[in-house]
Short mmCIF file of C-alpha atoms in Angstrom, two decimals:
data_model
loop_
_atom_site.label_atom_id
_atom_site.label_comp_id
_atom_site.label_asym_id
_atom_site.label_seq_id
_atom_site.Cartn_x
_atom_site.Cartn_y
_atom_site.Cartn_z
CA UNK A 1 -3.77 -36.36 -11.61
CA UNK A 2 -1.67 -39.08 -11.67
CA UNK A 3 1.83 -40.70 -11.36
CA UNK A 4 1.06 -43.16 -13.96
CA UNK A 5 -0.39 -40.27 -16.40
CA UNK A 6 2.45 -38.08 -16.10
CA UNK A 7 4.68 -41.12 -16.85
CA UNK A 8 2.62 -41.94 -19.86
CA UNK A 9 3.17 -38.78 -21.54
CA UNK A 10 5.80 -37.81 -23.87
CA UNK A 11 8.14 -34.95 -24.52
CA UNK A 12 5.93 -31.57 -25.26
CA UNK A 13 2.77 -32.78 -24.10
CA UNK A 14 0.27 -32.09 -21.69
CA UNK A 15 -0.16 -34.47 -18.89
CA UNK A 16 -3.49 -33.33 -17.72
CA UNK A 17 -5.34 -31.61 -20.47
CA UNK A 18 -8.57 -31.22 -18.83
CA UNK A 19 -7.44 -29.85 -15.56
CA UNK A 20 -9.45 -26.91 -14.32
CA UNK A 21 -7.78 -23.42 -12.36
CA UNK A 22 -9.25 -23.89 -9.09
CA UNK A 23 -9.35 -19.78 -7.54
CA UNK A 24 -9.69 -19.34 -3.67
CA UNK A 25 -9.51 -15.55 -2.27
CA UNK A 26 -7.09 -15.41 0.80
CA UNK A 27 -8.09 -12.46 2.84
CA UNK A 28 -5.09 -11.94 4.94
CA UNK A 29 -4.97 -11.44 8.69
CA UNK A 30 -1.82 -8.87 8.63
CA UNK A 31 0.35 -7.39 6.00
CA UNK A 32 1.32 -4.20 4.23
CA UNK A 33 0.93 -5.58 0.55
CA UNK A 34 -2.98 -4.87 0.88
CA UNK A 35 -3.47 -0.69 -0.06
CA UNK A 36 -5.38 1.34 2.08
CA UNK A 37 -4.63 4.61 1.44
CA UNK A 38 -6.22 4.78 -1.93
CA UNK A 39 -10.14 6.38 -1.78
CA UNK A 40 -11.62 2.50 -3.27
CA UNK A 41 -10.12 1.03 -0.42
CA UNK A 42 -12.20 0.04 2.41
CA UNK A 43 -12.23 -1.28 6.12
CA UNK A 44 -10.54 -4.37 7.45
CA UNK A 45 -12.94 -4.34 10.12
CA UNK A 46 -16.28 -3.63 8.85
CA UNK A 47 -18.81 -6.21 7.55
CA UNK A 48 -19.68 -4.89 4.20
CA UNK A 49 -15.87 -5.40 2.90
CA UNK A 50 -16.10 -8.99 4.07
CA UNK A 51 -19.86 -9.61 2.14
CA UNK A 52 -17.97 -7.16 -1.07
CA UNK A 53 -15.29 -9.55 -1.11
CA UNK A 54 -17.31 -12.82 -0.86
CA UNK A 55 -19.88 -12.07 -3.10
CA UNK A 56 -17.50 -10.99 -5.79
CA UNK A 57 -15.48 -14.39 -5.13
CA UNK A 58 -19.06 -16.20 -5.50
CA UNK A 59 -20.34 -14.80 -8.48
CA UNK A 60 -16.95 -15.48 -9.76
CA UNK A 61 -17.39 -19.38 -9.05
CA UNK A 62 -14.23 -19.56 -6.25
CA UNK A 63 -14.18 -22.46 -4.21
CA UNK A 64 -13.35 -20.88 -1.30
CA UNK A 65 -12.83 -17.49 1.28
CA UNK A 66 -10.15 -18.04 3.01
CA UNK A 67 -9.38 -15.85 6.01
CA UNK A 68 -5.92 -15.56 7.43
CA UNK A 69 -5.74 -14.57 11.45
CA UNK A 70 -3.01 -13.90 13.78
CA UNK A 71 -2.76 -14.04 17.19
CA UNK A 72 -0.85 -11.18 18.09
CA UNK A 73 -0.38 -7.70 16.61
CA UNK A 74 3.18 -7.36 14.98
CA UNK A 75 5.43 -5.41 16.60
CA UNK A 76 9.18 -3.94 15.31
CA UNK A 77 11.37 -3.15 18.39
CA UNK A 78 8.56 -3.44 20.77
CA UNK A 79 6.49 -0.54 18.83
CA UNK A 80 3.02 -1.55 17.20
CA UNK A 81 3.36 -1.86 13.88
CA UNK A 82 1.04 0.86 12.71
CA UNK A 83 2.27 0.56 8.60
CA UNK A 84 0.45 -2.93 9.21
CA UNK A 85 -3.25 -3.67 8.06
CA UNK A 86 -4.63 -5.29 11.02
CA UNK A 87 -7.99 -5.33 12.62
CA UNK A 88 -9.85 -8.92 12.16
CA UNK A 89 -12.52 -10.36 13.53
CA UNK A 90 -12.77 -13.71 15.09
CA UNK A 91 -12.74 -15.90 11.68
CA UNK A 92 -15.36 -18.25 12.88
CA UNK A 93 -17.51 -15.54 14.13
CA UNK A 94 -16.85 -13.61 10.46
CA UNK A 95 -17.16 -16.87 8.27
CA UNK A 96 -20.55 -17.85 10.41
CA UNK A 97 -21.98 -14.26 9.43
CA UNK A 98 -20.78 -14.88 5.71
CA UNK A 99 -22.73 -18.53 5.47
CA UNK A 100 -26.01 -16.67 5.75
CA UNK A 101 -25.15 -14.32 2.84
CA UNK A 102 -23.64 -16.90 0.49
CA UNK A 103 -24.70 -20.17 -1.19
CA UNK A 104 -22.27 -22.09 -2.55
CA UNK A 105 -18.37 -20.75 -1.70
CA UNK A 106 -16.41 -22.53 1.11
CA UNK A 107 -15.77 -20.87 4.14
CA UNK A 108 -12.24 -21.57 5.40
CA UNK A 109 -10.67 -20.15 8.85
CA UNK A 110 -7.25 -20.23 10.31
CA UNK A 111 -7.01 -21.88 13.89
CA UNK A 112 -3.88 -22.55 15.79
CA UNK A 113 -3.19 -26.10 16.80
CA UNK A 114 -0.84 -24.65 19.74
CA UNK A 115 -2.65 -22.26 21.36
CA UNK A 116 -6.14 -24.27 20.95
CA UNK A 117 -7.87 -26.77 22.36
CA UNK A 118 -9.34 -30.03 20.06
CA UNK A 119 -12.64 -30.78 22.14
CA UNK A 120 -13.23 -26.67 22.32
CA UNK A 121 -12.07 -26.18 18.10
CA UNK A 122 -13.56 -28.83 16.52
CA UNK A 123 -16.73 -28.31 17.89
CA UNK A 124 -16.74 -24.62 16.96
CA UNK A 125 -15.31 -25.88 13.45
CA UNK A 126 -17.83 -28.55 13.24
CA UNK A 127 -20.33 -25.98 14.07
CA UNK A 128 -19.22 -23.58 10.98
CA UNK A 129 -19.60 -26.43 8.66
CA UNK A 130 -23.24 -27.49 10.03
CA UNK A 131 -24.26 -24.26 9.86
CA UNK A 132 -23.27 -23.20 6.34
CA UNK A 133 -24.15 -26.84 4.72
CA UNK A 134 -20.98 -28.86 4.69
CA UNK A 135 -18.54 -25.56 3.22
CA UNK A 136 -15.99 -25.41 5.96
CA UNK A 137 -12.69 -25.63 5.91
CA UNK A 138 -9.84 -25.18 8.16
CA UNK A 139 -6.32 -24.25 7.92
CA UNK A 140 -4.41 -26.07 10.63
CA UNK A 141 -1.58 -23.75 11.60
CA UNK A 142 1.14 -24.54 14.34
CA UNK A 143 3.10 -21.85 16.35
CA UNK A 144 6.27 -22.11 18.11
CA UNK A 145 7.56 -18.79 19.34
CA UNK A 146 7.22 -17.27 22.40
CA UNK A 147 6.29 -13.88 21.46
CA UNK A 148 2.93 -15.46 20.34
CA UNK A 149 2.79 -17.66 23.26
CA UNK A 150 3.02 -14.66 25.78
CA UNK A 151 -0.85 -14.57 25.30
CA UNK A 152 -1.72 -17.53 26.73
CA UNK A 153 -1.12 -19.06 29.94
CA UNK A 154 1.13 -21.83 28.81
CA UNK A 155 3.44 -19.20 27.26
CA UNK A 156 5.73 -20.32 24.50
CA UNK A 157 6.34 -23.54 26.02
CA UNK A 158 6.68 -25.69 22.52
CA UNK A 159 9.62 -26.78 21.19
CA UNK A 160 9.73 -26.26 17.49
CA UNK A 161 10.20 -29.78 17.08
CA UNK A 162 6.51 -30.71 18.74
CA UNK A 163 4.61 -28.00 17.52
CA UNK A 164 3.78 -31.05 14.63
CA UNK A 165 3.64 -34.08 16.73
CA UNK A 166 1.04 -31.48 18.69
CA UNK A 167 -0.94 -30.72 15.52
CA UNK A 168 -1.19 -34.32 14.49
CA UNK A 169 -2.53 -35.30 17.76
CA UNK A 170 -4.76 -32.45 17.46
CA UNK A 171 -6.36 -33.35 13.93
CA UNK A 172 -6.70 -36.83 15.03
CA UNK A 173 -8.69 -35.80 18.23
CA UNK A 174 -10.54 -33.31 15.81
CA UNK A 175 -11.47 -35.97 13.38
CA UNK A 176 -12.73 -38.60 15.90
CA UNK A 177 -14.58 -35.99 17.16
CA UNK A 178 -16.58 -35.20 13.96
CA UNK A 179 -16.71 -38.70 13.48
CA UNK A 180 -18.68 -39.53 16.47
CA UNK A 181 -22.30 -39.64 15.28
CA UNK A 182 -22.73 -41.66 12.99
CA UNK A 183 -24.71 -40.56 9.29
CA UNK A 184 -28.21 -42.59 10.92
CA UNK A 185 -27.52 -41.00 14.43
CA UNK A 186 -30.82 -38.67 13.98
CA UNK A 187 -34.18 -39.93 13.52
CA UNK A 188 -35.46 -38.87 10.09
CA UNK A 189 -39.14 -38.49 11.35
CA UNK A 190 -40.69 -36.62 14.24
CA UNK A 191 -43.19 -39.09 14.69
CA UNK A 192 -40.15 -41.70 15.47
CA UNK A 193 -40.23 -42.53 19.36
CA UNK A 194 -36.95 -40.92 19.79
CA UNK A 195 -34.39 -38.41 18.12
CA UNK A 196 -31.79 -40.32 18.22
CA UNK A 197 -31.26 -43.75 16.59
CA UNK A 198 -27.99 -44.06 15.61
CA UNK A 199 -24.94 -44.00 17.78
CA UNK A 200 -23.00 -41.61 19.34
CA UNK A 201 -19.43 -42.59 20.08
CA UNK A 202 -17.69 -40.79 23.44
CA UNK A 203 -14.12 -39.54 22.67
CA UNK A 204 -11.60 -40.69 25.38
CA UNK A 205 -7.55 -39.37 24.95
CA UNK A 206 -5.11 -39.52 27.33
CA UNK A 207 -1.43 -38.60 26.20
CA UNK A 208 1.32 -36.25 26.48
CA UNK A 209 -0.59 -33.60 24.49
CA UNK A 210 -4.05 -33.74 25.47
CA UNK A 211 -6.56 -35.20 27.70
CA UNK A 212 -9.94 -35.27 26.37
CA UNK A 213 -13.15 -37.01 27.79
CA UNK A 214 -16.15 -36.10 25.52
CA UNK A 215 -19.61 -36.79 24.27
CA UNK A 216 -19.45 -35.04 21.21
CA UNK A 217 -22.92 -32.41 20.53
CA UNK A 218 -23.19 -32.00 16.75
CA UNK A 219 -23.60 -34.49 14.01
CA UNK A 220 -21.62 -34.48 10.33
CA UNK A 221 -22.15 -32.01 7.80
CA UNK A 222 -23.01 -33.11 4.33
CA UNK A 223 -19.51 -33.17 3.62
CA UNK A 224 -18.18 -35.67 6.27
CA UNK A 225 -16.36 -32.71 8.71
CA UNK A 226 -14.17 -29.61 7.57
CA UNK A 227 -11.64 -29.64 4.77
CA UNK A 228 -7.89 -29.53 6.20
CA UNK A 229 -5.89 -27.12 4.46
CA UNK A 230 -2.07 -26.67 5.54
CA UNK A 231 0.43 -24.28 5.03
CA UNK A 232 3.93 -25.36 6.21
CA UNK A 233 6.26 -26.23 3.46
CA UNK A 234 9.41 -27.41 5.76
CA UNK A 235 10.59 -30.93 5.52
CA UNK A 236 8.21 -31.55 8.52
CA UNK A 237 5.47 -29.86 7.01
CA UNK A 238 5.41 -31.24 3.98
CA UNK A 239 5.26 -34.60 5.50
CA UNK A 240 2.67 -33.30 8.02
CA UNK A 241 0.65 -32.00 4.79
CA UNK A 242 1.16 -35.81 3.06
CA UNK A 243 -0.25 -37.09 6.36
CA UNK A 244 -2.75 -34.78 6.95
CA UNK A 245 -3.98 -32.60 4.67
CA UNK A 246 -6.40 -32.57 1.95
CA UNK A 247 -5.26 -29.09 0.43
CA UNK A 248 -2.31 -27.17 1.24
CA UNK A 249 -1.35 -23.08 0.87
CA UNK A 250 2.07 -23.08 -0.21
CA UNK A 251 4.03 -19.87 -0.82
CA UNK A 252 5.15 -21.24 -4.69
CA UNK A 253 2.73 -19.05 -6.41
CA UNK A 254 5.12 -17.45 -9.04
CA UNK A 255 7.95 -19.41 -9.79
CA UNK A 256 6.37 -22.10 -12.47
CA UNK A 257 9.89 -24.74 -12.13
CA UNK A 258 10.19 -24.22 -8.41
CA UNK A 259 5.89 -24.61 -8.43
CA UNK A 260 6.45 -28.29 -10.37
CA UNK A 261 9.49 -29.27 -7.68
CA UNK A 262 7.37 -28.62 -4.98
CA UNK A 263 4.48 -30.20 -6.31
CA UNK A 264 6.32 -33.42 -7.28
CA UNK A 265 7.77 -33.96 -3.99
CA UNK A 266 4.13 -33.54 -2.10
CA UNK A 267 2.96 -36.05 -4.51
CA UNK A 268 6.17 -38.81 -3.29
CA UNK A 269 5.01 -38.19 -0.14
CA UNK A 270 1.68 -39.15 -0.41
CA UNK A 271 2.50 -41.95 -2.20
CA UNK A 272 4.99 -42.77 0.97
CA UNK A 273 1.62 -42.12 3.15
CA UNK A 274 -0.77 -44.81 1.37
CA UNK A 275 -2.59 -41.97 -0.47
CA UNK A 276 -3.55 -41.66 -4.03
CA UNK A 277 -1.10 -38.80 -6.04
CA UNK A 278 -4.27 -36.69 -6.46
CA UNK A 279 -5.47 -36.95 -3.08
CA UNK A 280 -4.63 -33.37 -2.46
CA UNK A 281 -5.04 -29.63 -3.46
CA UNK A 282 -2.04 -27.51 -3.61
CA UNK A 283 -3.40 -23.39 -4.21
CA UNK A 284 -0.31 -21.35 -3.81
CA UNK A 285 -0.74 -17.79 -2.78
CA UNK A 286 -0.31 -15.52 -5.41
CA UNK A 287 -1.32 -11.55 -6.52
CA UNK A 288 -2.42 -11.14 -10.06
CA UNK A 289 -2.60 -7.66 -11.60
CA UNK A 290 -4.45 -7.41 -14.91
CA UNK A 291 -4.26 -4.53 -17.72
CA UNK A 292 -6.62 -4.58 -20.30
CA UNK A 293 -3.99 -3.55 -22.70
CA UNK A 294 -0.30 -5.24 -22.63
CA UNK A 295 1.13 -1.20 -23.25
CA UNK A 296 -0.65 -0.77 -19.66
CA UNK A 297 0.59 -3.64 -17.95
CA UNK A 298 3.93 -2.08 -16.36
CA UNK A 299 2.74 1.07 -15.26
CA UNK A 300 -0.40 -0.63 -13.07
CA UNK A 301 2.54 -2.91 -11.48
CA UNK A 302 4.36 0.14 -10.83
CA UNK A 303 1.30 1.84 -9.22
CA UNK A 304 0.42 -1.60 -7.10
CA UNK A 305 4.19 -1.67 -6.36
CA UNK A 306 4.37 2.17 -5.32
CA UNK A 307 1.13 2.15 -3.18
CA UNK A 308 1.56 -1.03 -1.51
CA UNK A 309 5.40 0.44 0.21
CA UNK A 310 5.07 3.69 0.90
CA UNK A 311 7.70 6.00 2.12
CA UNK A 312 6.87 5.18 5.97
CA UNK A 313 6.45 1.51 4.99
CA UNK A 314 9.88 1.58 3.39
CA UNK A 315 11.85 3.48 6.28
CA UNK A 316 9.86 0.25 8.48
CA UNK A 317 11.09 -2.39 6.44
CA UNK A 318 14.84 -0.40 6.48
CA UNK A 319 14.31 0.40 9.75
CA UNK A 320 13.56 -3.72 10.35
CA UNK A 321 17.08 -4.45 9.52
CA UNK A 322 18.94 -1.34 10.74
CA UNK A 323 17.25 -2.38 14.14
CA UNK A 324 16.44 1.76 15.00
CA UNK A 325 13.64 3.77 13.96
CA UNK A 326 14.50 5.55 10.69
CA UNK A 327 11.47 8.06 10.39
CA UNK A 328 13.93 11.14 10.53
CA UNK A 329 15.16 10.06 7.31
CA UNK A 330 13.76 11.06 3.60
CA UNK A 331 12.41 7.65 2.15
CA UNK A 332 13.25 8.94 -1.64
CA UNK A 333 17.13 9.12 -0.43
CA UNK A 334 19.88 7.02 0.30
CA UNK A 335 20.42 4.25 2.66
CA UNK A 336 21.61 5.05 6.39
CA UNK A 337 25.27 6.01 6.27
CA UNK A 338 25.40 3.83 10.06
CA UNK A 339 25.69 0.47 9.98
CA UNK A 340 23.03 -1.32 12.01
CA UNK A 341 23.54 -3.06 15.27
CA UNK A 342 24.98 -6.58 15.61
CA UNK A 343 22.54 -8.67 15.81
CA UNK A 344 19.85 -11.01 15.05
CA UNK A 345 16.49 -9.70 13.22
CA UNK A 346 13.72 -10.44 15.77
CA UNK A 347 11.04 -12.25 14.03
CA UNK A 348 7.86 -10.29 15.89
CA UNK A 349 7.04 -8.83 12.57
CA UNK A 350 7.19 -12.26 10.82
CA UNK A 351 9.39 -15.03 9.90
CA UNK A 352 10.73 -13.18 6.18
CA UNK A 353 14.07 -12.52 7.89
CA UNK A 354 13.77 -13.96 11.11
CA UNK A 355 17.12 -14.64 12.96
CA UNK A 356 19.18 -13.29 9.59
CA UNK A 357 22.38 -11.06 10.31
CA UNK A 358 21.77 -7.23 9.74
CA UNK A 359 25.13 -6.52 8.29
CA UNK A 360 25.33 -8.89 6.01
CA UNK A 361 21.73 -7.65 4.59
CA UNK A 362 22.86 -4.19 4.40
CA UNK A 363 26.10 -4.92 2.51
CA UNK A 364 24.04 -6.48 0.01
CA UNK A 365 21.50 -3.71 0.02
CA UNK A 366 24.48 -1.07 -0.24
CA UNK A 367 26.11 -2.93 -3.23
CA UNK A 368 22.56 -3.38 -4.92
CA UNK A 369 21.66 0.26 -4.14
CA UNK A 370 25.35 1.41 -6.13
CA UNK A 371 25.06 -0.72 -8.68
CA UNK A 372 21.42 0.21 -9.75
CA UNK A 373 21.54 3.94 -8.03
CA UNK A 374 18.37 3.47 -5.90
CA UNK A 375 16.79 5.38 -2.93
CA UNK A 376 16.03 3.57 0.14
CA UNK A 377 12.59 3.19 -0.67
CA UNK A 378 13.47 1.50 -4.46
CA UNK A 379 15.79 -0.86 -2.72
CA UNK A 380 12.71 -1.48 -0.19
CA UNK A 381 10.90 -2.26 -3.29
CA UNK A 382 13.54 -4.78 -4.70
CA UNK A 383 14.19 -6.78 -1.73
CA UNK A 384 9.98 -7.01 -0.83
CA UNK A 385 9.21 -10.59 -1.98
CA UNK A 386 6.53 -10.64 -4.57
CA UNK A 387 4.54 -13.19 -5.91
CA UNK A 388 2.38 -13.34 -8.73
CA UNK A 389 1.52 -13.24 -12.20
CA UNK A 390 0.96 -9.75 -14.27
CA UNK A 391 -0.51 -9.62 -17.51
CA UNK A 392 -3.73 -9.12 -19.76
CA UNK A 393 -6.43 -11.10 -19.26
CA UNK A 394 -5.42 -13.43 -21.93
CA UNK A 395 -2.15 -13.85 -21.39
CA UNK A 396 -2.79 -14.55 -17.60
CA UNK A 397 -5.48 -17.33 -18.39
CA UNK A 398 -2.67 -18.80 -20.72
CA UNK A 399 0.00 -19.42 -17.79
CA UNK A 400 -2.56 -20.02 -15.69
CA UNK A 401 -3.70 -22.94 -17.72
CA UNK A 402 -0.50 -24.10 -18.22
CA UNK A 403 0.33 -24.40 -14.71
CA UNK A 404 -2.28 -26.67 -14.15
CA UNK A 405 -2.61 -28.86 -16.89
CA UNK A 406 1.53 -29.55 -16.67
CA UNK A 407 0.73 -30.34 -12.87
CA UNK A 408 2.57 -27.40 -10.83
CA UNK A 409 -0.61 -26.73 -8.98
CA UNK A 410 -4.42 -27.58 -9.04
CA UNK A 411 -5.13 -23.79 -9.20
CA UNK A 412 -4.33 -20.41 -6.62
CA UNK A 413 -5.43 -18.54 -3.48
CA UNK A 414 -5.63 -14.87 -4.77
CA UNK A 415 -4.44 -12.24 -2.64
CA UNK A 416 -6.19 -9.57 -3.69
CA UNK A 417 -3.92 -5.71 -3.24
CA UNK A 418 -6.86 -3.75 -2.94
CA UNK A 419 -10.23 -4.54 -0.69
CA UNK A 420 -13.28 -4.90 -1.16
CA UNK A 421 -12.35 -4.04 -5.24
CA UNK A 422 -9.42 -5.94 -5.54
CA UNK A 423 -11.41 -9.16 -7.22
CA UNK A 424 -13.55 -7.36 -9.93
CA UNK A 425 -10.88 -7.16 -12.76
CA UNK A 426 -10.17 -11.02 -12.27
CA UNK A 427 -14.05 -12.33 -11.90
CA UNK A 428 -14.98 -9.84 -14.86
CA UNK A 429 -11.60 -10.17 -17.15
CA UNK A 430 -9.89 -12.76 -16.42
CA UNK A 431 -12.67 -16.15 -15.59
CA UNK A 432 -13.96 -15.61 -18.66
CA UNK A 433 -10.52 -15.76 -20.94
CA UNK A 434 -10.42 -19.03 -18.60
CA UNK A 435 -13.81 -19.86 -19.62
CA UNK A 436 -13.14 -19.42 -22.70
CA UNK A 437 -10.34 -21.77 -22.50
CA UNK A 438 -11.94 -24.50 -21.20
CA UNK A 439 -9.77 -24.38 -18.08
CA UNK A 440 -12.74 -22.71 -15.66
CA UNK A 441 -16.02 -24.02 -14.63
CA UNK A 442 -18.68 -22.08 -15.82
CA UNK A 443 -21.37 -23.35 -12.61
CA UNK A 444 -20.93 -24.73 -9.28
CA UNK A 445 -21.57 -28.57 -9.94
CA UNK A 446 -21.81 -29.30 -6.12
CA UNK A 447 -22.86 -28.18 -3.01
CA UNK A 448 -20.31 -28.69 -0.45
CA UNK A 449 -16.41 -27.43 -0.55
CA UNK A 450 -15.63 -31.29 -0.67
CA UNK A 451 -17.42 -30.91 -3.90
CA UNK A 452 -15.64 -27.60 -5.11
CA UNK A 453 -12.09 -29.32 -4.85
CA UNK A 454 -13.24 -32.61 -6.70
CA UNK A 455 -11.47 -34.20 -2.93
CA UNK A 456 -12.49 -37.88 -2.00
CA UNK A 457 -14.45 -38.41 1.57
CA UNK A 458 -12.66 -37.89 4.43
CA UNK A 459 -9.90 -40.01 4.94
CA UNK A 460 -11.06 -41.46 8.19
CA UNK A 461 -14.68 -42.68 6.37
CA UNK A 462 -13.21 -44.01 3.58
#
């Protein structure tokens, strides 16, 4: 898509008619949206729920399986979190078992620019993306707090305001890195005299973030090196992203004005960068629950809703603001008579209401909770952010469609609420109303991820 196109068009129509729904599964690292306690649920450990998963995703023509990772279990005053699923692998290690099972799907893993190091990542990354035949990706995430940061020996040293001078310095290390050997730099014959006859280019960098002095070990994948994806949507990451990035994971899956604002600005700011306005993917997270009958739509939201917080994952999230451990109380009753203690929300269990005041959230959940006359658990429920679209079939592959053909977003990373099932109803019901629409592909047209997202070469080979 286009500046120029979406200028050209008038009132009423549709500025990219042939646009395509581009679907990505993002297989989260911790959360308690994702059910376990129902009997089709299975392991967030075990291998076969990662192969379920990708196969489904597939055979459902994705582009990509995208696993999220943290660094540190979450924690609510200094307990584990044990209404958390949690339990990953290494993503490299699971996304380099998955590129022997699968063909054609990308293989994306989260990697912290803070607590890693370029010459040690980027080879690993560049080794992914050999190994599975150009299908990597990588989700460049920064860190900043020192909770995380206790893990590692440089602690939470970063200021918030490096963590993305850090990351760019990191991707540009990365990239010279992967572009060290050049596409000749291996014989093609093994009767030539030597294996190499190209050149390889040694990686000196000496700064304030790094110091690197390296040969570099593995030539370029078919697709030129990993595909960056990015996820920060702050004034500094969105101009990170613009910089950077070739596909970014925003969190404006559900909203379809605030989708457009968001995507308009990314596009100003790769103008402001030198790049072309469709020179990047933006695949908001988002949870889609399907009914095959509109009279059955509300009560499967209602049974997602009522399985993903529980009782004891309502008196957590309570709990969370009250700052105590509310287990004594009865989750289908009323908010804590007590108000909670004076202080900041520590952000250990994530950044949702990191540093907010507690009394001024519980005077707004007490006035919701009279108003509407709801248990602790419903208010739970109302204040949970959810994202998503909930439908039929068809009337999901309608505002799906729309979404991308007005230009909100180039398609959506599904968070599936129930592994390794959680895909079936949207590969089986809903790609083909898409299909159908003209608004899916119905084959894999390429071979590498690069391919998948329609993305020009890398930036630095172009």
């Amino acid at each position: 898509m286009t500046d120029d196109h979406a200028a050209a068009t008038g009132p009423g129509e549709v500025p990219f008619p042939d646009a395509r729904v581009h679907f990505g599964i993002f297989f989260q690292g911790v959360n308690h949206s994702t059910i376990w306690s129902d009997p089709a649920s299975g392991s967030q450990i075990d291998f076969e729920t990662f192969r379920r998963v990708a196969t489904t995703a597939e055979r459902g023509l994705f582009d990509a399986f995208f696993l999220g990772e943290g660094l540190r279990l979450r924690e609510q005053d200094g307990t584990l979190l044990d209404t958390d699923i949690a339990g990953r692998p290494d993503a490299i290690a699971q996304l380099a078992a998955l590129a022997g099972i699968t063909e054609r799907i990308g293989l994306v893993a989260t990697q912290n620019t803070t607590y890693n190091e370029p010459a040690d990542l980027a080879r690993r990354l560049a080794g992914l993306d050999v190994l599975c035949g150009g299908r990597a990706g990588w989700n460049a995430v920064t860190t900043d707090n020192a909770w995380t940061g206790e893990n590692f020996r440089r602690g939470g040293y970063l200021d918030h305001a490096l963590r993305y001078e850090r990351a760019a310095e990191f991707l540009r290390v990365a990239r010279e890195i992967w572009d060290s050997w050049s596409d000749n730099a291996i014989a093609p014959s093994r009767h030539s005299p030597a294996w190499l006859q190209g050149d390889i280019r040694p990686v000196e960098r000496d700064n304030a973030h790094f110091r690197v002095s390296i040969t570099p070990t593995l030539p370029r994948s078919p697709q030129g090196h990993p595909v960056i994806f990015q996820a920060g949507v702050s004034p500094a990451g969105r101009d990170f992203a613009a910089a950077h990035a070739e596909v970014i994971f925003s969190p404006y899956g559900t909203n379809f004005d605030e989708a457009l604002d968001f995507s308009r600005d990314i596009r100003r700011r790769l103008a402001g960068n030198g790049r072309p306005a469709d020179d990047i993917r933006i695949l908001p997270g988002t949870q889609i629950v399907l009914a095959e009958k509109q009279s059955e739509v509300e009560e499967k939201v209602r049974w997602v809703l009522e399985n993903q917080i529980t009782g004891a994952t309502a008196l957590s999230l309570v709990g969370q603001v009250w700052g105590r451990d509310l287990s004594d109380l009865d989750p289908d009753g009323p908010l804590p008579q007590d108000d909670p203690v004076d202080s900041a929300i520590s952000g250990t269990r994530g950044a949702q209401r990191d540093g907010q005041n507690r009394l001024e959230i519980a005077q707004r959940w007490r006035a919701l909770a009279e108003e509407q006359h709801l248990t602790l658990r419903q208010v739970a429920v109302a204040t949970s952010f959810r994202s998503g679209f909930r439908g039929t079939p068809g009337q999901v592959a309608d505002e799906l469609t729309r979404w991308v053909r007005h230009g909100a977003t180039d398609g959506f990373n599904i968070s599936p609420y129930q592994v390794p099932t959680g895909l079936d109803e949207i590969v089986d019901w809903l790609v083909p109303e898409l299909q159908e629409r003209g608004s899916y592909p119905t084959a894999y047209t390429g071979a590498t991820l690069r391919d998948h997202l329609g993305l020009r070469p890398p930036t630095t080979r172009r």
